[in-house]
GROMACS .gro file of C-alpha atoms in nm:
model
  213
    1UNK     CA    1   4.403   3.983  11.752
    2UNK     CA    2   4.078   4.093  11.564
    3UNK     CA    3   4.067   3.972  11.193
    4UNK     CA    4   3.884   4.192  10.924
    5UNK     CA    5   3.713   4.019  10.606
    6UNK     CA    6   3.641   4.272  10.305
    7UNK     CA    7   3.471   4.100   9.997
    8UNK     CA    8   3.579   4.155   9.648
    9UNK     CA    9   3.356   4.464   9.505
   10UNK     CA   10   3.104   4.338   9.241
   11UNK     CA   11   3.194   4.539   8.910
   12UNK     CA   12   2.906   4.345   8.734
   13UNK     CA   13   2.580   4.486   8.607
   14UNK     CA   14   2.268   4.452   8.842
   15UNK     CA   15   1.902   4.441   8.707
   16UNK     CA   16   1.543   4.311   8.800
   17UNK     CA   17   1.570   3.994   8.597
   18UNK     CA   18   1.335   3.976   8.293
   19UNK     CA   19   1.114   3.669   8.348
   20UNK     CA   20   0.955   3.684   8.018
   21UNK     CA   21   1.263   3.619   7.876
   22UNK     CA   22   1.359   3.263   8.057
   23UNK     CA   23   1.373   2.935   7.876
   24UNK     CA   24   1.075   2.755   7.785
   25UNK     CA   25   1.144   2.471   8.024
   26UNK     CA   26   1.264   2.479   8.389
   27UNK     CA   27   1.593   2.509   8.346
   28UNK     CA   28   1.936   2.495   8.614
   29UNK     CA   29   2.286   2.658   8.522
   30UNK     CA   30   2.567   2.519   8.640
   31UNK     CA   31   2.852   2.783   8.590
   32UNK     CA   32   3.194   2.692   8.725
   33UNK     CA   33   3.490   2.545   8.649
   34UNK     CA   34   3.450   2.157   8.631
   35UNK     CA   35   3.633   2.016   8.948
   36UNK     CA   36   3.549   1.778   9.169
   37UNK     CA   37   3.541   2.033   9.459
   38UNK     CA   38   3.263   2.186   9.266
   39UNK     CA   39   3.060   1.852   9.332
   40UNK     CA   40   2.959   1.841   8.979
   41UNK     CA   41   2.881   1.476   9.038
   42UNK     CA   42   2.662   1.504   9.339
   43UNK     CA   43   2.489   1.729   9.095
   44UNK     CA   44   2.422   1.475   8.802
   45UNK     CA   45   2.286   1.270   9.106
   46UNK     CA   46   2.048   1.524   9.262
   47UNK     CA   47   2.009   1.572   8.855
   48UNK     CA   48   1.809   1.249   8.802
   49UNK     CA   49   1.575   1.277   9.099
   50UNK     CA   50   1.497   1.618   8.990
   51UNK     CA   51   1.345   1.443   8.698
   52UNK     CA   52   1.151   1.229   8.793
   53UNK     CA   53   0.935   1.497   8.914
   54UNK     CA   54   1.027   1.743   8.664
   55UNK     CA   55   1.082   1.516   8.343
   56UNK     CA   56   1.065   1.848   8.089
   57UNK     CA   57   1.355   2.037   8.359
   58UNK     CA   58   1.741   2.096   8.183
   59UNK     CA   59   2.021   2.128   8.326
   60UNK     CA   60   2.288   2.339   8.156
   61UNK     CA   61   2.661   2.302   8.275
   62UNK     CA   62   2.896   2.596   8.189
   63UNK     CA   63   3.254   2.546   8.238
   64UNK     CA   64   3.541   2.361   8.152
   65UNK     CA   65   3.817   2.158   8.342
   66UNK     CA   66   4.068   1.856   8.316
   67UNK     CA   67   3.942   1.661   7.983
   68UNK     CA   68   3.950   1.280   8.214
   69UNK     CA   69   3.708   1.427   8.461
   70UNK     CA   70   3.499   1.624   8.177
   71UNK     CA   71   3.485   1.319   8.064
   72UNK     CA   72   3.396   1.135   8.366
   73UNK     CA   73   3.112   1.366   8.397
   74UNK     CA   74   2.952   1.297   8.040
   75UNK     CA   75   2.991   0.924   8.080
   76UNK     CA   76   2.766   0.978   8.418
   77UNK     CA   77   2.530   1.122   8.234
   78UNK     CA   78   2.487   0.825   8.024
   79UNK     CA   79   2.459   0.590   8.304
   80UNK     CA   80   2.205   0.857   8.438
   81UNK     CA   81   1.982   0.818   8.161
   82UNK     CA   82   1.967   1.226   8.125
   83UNK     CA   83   2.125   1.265   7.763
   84UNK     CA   84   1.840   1.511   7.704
   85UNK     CA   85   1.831   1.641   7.995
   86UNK     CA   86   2.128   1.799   8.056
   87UNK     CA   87   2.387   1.971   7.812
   88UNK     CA   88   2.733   2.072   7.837
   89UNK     CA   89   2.827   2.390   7.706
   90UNK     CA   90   3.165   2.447   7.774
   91UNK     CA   91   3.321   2.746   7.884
   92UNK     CA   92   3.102   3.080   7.830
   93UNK     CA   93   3.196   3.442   7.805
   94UNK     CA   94   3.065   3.798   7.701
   95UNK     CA   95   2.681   3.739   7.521
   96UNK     CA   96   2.672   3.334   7.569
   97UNK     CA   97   2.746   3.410   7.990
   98UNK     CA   98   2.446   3.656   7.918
   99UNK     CA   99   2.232   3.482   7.756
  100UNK     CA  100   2.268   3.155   8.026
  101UNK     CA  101   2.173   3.365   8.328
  102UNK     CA  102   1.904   3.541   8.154
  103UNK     CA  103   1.753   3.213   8.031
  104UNK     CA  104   1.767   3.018   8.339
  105UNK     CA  105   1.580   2.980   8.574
  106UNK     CA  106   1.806   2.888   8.931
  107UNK     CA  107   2.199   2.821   8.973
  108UNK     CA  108   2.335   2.545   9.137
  109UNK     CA  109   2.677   2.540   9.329
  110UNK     CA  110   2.670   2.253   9.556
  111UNK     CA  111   3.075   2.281   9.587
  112UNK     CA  112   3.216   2.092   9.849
  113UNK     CA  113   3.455   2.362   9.908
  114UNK     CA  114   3.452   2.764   9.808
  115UNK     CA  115   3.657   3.041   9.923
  116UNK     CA  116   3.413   3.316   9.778
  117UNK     CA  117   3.158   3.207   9.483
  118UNK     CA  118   3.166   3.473   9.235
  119UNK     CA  119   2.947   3.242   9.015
  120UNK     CA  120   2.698   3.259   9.248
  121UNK     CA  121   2.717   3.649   9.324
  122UNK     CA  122   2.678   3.689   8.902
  123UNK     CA  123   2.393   3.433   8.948
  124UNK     CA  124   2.220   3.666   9.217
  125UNK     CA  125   2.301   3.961   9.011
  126UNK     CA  126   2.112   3.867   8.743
  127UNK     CA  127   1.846   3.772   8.969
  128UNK     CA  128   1.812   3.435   8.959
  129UNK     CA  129   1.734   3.226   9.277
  130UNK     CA  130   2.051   2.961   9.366
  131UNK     CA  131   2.072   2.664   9.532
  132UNK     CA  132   2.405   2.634   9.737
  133UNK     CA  133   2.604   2.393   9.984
  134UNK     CA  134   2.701   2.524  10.316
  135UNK     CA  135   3.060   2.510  10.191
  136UNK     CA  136   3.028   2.786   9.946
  137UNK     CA  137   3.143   3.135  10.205
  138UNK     CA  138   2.809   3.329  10.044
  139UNK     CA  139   2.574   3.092  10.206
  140UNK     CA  140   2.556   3.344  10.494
  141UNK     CA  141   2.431   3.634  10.248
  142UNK     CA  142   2.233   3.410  10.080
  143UNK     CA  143   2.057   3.326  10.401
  144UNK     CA  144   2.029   3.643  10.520
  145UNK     CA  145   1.834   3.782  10.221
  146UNK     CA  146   1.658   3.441  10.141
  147UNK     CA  147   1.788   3.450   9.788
  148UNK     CA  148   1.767   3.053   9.759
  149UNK     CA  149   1.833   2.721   9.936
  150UNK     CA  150   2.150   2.628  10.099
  151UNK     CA  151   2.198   2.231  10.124
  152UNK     CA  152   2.424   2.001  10.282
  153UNK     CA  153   2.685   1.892  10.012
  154UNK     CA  154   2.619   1.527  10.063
  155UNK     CA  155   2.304   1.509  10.041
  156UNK     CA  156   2.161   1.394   9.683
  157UNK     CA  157   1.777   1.431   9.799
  158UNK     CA  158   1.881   1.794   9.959
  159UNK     CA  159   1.987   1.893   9.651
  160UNK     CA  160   1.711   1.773   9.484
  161UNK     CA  161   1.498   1.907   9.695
  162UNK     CA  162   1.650   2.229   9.684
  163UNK     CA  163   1.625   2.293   9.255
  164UNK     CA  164   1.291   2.078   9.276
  165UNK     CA  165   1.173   2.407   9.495
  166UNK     CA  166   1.310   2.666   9.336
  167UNK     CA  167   1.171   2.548   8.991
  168UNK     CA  168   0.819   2.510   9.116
  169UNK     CA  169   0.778   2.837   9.280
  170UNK     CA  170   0.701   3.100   9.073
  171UNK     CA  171   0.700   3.330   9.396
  172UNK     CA  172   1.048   3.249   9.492
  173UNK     CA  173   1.165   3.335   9.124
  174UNK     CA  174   1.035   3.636   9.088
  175UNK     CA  175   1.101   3.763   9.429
  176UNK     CA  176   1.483   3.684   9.354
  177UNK     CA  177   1.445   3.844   9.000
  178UNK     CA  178   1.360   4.192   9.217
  179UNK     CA  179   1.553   4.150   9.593
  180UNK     CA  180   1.840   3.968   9.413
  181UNK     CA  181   2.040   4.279   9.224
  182UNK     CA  182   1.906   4.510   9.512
  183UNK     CA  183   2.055   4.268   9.804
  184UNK     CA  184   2.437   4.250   9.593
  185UNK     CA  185   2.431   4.615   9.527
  186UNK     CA  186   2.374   4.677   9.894
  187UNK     CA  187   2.625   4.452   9.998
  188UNK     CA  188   2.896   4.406   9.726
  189UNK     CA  189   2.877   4.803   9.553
  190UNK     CA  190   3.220   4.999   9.512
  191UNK     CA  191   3.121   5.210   9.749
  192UNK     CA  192   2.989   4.987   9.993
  193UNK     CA  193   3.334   4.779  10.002
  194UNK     CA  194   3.496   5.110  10.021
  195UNK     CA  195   3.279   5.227  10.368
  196UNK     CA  196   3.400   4.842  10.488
  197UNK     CA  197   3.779   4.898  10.387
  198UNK     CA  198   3.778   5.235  10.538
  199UNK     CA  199   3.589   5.131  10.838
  200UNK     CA  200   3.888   4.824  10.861
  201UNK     CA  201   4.181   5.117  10.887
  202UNK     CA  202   4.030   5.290  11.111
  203UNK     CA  203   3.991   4.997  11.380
  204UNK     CA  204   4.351   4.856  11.274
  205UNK     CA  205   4.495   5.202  11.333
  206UNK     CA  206   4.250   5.284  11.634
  207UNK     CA  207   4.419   4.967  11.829
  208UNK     CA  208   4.772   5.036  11.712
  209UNK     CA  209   5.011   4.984  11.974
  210UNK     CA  210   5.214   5.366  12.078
  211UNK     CA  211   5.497   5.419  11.913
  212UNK     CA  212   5.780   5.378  12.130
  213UNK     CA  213   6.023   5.699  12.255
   0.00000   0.00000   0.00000
């Protein structure tokens, strides 16, 4: 049996991103729900290395989940020694999601498990380079229009490595900030999902067994 997989249409605006208007200081966005699939704590840990080299960088976490790990996550950040380095913002909508992907910088999503990513699709959308695990199912477009770094989940220094890169390279920012909206509207448009549904009916109905007499 063949199998068909049709992504979710992206509905979302698309725009060259407007690098004048990005935080002062390197900043990450973290925009998910906060779960430990998510690997929010692998994060915090790729987090400190990142500044060592980068003491000014910030790391922003968007998102909201179960109040004990929340917790958990803030009390890491203490033992981290990043206080002022990273801040959680909670759950963001409407003008606040806006204003996060405008202002940062790169998105980081190094889940150890994602059926899609539609965080990281908005991410690209608004042209912002992301650093991803291998786990997350848009590592494959991400690779194939070099729109960031994908990492192995359990690797701290990877990640690191990863943000540390994409931070430090004004190239790799603003060719993401151009290719970024471009590559999703290409791939994830109305009517490009539409060609890719139409073009699944006609091979499910092209192989359909004959009705019998």
């Amino acid at each position: 049996e063949r199998s068909h997989i049709v992504p979710p249409p992206w509905r979302g605006d698309t725009a060259p991103a407007d690098l004048d208007a990005k935080a002062e200081q390197p900043t990450v966005l973290f925009m998910s729900r906060l779960h430990p699939k998510k690997n929010v704590a692998g994060l915090l840990d790729a987090w400190a290395e990142v500044v060592e080299a980068l003491p000014e960088a910030r790391l922003w976490i968007a998102g909201d989940g179960d109040e004990d790990y929340v917790s958990e996550r803030r009390q890491q950040v203490e033992r981290l020694g990043l206080q002022d380095r990273v801040s959680f913002l909670g759950f963001v909508q409407g003008e606040e999601k806006e204003r996060v992907l405008q202002e940062a910088w790169t998105f980081a999503l190094p889940s150890h498990q994602e059926n899609f990513g539609v965080a990281v699709l908005a991410a690209v959308a608004a042209g912002l380079p992301v650093v991803i695990s291998g786990e997350v199912q848009l590592r494959a477009f991400i690779d194939a229009n070099d729109l960031g770094v994908v990492v192995d989940r359990t690797d701290c220094s990877g990640i690191a490595d990863g943000l540390t890169h994409t931070l430090t390279s004004p190239s790799v920012r603003e060719r993401c900030a151009r290719v970024g909206p471009e590559a999703v509207d290409a791939t994830f448009s109305e009517a490009r999902v539409g060609e890719q549904l139409a073009q699944m009916y006609e091979a499910v109905t092209s192989h359909s067994a004959p009705a019998r007499s």
